[in-house]
Short mmCIF file of C-alpha atoms and ligand atoms in Angstrom, two decimals:
data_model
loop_
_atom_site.label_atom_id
_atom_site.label_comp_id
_atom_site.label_asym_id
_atom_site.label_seq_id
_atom_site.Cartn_x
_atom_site.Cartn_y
_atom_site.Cartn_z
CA UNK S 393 -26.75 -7.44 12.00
CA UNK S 394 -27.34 -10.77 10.92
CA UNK S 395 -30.43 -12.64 11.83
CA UNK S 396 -30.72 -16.01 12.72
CA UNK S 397 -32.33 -17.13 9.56
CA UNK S 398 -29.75 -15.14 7.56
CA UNK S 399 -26.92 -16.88 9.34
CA UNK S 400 -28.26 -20.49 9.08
CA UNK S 401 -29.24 -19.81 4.97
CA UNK S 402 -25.28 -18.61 4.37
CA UNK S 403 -23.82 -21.85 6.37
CA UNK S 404 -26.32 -24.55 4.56
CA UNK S 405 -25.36 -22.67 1.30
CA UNK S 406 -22.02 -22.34 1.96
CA UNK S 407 -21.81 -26.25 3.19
CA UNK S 408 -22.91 -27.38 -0.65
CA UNK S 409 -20.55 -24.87 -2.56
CA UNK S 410 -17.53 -26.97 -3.86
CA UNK S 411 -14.77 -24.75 -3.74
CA UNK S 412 -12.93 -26.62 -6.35
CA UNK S 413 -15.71 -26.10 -8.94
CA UNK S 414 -17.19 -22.62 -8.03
CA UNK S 415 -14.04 -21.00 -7.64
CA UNK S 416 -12.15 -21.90 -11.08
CA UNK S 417 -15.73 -21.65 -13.02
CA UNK S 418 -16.16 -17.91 -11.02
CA UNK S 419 -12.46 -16.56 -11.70
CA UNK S 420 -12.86 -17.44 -15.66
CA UNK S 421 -16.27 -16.03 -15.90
CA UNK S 422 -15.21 -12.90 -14.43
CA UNK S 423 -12.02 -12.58 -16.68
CA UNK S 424 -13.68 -13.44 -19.52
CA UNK S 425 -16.95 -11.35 -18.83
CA UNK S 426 -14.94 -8.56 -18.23
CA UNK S 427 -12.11 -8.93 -19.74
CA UNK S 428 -10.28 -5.79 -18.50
CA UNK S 429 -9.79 -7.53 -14.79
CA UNK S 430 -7.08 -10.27 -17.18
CA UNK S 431 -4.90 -6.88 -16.75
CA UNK S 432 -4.24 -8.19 -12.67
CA UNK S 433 -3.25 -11.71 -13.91
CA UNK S 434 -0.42 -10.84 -16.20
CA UNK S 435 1.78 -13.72 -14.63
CA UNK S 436 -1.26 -16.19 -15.25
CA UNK S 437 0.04 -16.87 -18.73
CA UNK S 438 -2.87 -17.51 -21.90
CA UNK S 439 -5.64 -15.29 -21.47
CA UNK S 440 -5.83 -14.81 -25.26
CA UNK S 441 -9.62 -16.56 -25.55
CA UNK S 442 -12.60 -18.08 -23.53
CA UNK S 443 -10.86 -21.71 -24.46
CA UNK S 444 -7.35 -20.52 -22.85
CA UNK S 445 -9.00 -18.91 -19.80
CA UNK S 446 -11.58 -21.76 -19.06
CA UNK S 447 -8.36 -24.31 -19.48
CA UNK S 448 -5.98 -22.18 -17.86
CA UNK S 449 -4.97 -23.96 -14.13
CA UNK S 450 -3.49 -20.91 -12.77
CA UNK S 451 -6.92 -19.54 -13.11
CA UNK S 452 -8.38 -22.12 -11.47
CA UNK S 453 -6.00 -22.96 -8.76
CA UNK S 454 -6.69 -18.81 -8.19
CA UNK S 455 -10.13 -19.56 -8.14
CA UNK S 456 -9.87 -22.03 -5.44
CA UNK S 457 -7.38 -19.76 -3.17
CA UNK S 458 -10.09 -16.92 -3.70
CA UNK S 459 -13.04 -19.21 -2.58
CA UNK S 460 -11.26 -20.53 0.02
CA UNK S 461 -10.77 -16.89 1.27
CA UNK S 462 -14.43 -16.78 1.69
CA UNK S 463 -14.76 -19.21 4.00
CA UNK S 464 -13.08 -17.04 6.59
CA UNK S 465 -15.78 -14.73 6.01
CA UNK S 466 -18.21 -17.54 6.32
CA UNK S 467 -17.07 -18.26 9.89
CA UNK S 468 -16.52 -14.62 11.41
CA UNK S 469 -19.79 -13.23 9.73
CA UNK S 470 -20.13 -10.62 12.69
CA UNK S 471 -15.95 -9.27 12.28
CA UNK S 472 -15.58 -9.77 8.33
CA UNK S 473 -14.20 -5.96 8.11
CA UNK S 474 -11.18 -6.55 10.49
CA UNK S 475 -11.07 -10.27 9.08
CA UNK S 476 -10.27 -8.91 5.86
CA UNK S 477 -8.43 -6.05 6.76
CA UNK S 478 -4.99 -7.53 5.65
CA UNK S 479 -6.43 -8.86 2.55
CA UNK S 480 -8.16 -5.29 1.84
CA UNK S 481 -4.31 -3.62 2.29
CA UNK S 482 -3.00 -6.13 -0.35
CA UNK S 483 -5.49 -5.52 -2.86
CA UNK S 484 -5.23 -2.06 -2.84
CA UNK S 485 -1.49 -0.87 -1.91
CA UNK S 486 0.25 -4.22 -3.52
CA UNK S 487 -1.82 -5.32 -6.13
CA UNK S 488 -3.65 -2.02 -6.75
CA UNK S 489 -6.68 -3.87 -7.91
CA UNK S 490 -9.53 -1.44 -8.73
CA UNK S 491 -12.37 -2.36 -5.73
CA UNK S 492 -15.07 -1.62 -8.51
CA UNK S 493 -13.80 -5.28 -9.49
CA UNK S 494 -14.74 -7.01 -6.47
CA UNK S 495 -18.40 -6.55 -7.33
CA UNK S 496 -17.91 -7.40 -10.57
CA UNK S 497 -16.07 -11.11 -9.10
CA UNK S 498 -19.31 -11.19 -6.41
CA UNK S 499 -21.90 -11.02 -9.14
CA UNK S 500 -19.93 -13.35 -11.65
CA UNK S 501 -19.95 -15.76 -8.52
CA UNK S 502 -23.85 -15.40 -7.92
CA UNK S 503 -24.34 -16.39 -11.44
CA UNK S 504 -22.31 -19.38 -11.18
CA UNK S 505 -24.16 -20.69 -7.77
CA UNK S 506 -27.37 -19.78 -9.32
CA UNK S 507 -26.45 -22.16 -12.53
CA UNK S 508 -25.32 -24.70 -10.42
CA UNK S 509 -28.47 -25.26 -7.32
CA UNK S 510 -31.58 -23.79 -9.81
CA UNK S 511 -34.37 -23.63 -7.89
CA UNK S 512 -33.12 -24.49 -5.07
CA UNK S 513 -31.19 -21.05 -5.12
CA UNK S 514 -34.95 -19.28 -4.62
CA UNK S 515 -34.80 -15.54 -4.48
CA UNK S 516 -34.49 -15.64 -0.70
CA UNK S 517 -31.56 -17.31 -0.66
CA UNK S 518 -30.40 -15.07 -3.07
CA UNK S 519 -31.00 -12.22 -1.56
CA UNK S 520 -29.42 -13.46 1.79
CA UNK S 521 -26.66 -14.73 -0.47
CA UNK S 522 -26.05 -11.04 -2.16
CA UNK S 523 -26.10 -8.92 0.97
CA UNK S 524 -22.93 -11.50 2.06
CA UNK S 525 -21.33 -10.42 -0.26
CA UNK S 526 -21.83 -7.12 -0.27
CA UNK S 527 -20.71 -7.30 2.85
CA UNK S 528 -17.56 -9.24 1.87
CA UNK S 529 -16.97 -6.66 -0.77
CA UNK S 530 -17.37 -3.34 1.26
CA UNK S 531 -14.60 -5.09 3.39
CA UNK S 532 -12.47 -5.64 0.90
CA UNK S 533 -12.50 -2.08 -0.32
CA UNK S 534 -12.11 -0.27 3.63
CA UNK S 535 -8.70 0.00 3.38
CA UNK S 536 -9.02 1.97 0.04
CA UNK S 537 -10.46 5.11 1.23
C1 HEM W 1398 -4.63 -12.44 -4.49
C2 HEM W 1398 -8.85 -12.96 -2.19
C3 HEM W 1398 -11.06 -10.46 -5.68
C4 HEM W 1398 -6.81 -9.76 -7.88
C5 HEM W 1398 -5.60 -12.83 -3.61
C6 HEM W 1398 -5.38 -13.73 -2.49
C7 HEM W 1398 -6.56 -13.88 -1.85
C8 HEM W 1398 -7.54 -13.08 -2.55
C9 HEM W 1398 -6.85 -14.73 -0.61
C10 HEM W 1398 -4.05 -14.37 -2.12
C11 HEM W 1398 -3.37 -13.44 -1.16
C12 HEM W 1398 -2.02 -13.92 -0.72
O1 HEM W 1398 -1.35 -14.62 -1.50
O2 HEM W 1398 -1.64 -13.58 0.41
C13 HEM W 1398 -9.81 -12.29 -2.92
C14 HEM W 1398 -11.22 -12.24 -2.58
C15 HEM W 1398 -11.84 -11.56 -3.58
C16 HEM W 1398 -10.81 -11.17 -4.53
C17 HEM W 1398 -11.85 -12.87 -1.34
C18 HEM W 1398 -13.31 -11.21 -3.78
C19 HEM W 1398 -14.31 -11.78 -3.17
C20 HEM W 1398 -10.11 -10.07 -6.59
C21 HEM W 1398 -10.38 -9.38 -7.84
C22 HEM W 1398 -9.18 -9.19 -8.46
C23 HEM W 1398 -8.16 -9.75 -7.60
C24 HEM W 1398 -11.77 -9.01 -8.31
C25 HEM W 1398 -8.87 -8.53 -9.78
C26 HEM W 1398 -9.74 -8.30 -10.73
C27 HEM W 1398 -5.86 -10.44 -7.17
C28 HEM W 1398 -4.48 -10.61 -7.60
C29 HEM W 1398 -3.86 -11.39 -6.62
C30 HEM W 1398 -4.87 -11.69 -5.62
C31 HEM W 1398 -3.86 -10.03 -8.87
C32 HEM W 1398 -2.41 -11.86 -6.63
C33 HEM W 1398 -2.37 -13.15 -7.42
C34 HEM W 1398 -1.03 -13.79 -7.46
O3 HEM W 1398 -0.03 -13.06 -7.40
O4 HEM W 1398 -0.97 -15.02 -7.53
N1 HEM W 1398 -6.92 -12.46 -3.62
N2 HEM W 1398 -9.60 -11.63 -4.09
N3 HEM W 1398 -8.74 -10.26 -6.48
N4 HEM W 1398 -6.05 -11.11 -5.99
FE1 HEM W 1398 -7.79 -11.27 -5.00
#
């Protein structure tokens, strides 16, 4: 499914994402972007404004955990369904997250890698990058349906 050009532009990519900056920056944007996915994060505390999201560091340390996350999907590119199977269970029996909101996190994370490599994110990467994700999110919802 992947080609070999696909699978070396996700690891070089991947390789120059800092986890500690993408993830906090990606969590807040998507909170604050759409603002009715703050309704999972209850526990997180202040969510009341951009300021209290952007500074809150249970956002960000979720951030982190969530990047981190991808990584596994990173590494098992030809299994990520059963690699996120557990994951997939959580989200929707436990947390009962709505899976339209993992598209929602995907493309709030696209616009934060974008912002960060510029040109060097050309639209092939892009594209490469997006269908990764949208792999990584069709895996996340399987156990929904
Ligand atoms: C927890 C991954 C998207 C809501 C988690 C955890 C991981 C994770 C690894 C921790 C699980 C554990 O503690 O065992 C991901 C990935 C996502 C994603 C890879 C997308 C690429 C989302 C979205 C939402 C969400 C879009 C809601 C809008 C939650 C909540 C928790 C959680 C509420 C529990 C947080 C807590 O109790 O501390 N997620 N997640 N996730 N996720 Fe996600």
């Amino acid at each position: 499914r992947w080609s070999q050009s696909e699978r070396s532009v996700i690891a070089d990519l991947w390789s120059k994402i800092n986890v500690e900056e993408i993830g906090p920056q990606s969590l807040a944007r998507v909170l604050i972007v759409y603002p009715w996915t703050q309704r999972y994060f209850g526990k997180f505390g202040n969510l009341n404004s951009v300021a209290a999201i952007l500074g809150n560091p249970l956002v960000s340390a979720h951030g982190i955990v969530v990047l981190n996350s991808l990584d596994l999907a990173v590494k098992n590119l030809d299994s990520i369904k059963t690699t996120y199977s557990n994951l997939s269970e959580l989200h929707c029996e436990i947390l009962n997250v709505d899976p339209d909101n993992f598209r929602l996190f995907a493309d709030c994370l696209t616009i934060v890698v974008a912002t960060k490599f510029g040109a060097d994110f050309s639209p092939e990467i892009q594209a490469t990058w997006q269908k990764f994700l949208a792999v990584v999110v069709a895996a996340l919802s399987s156990r929904y349906f």
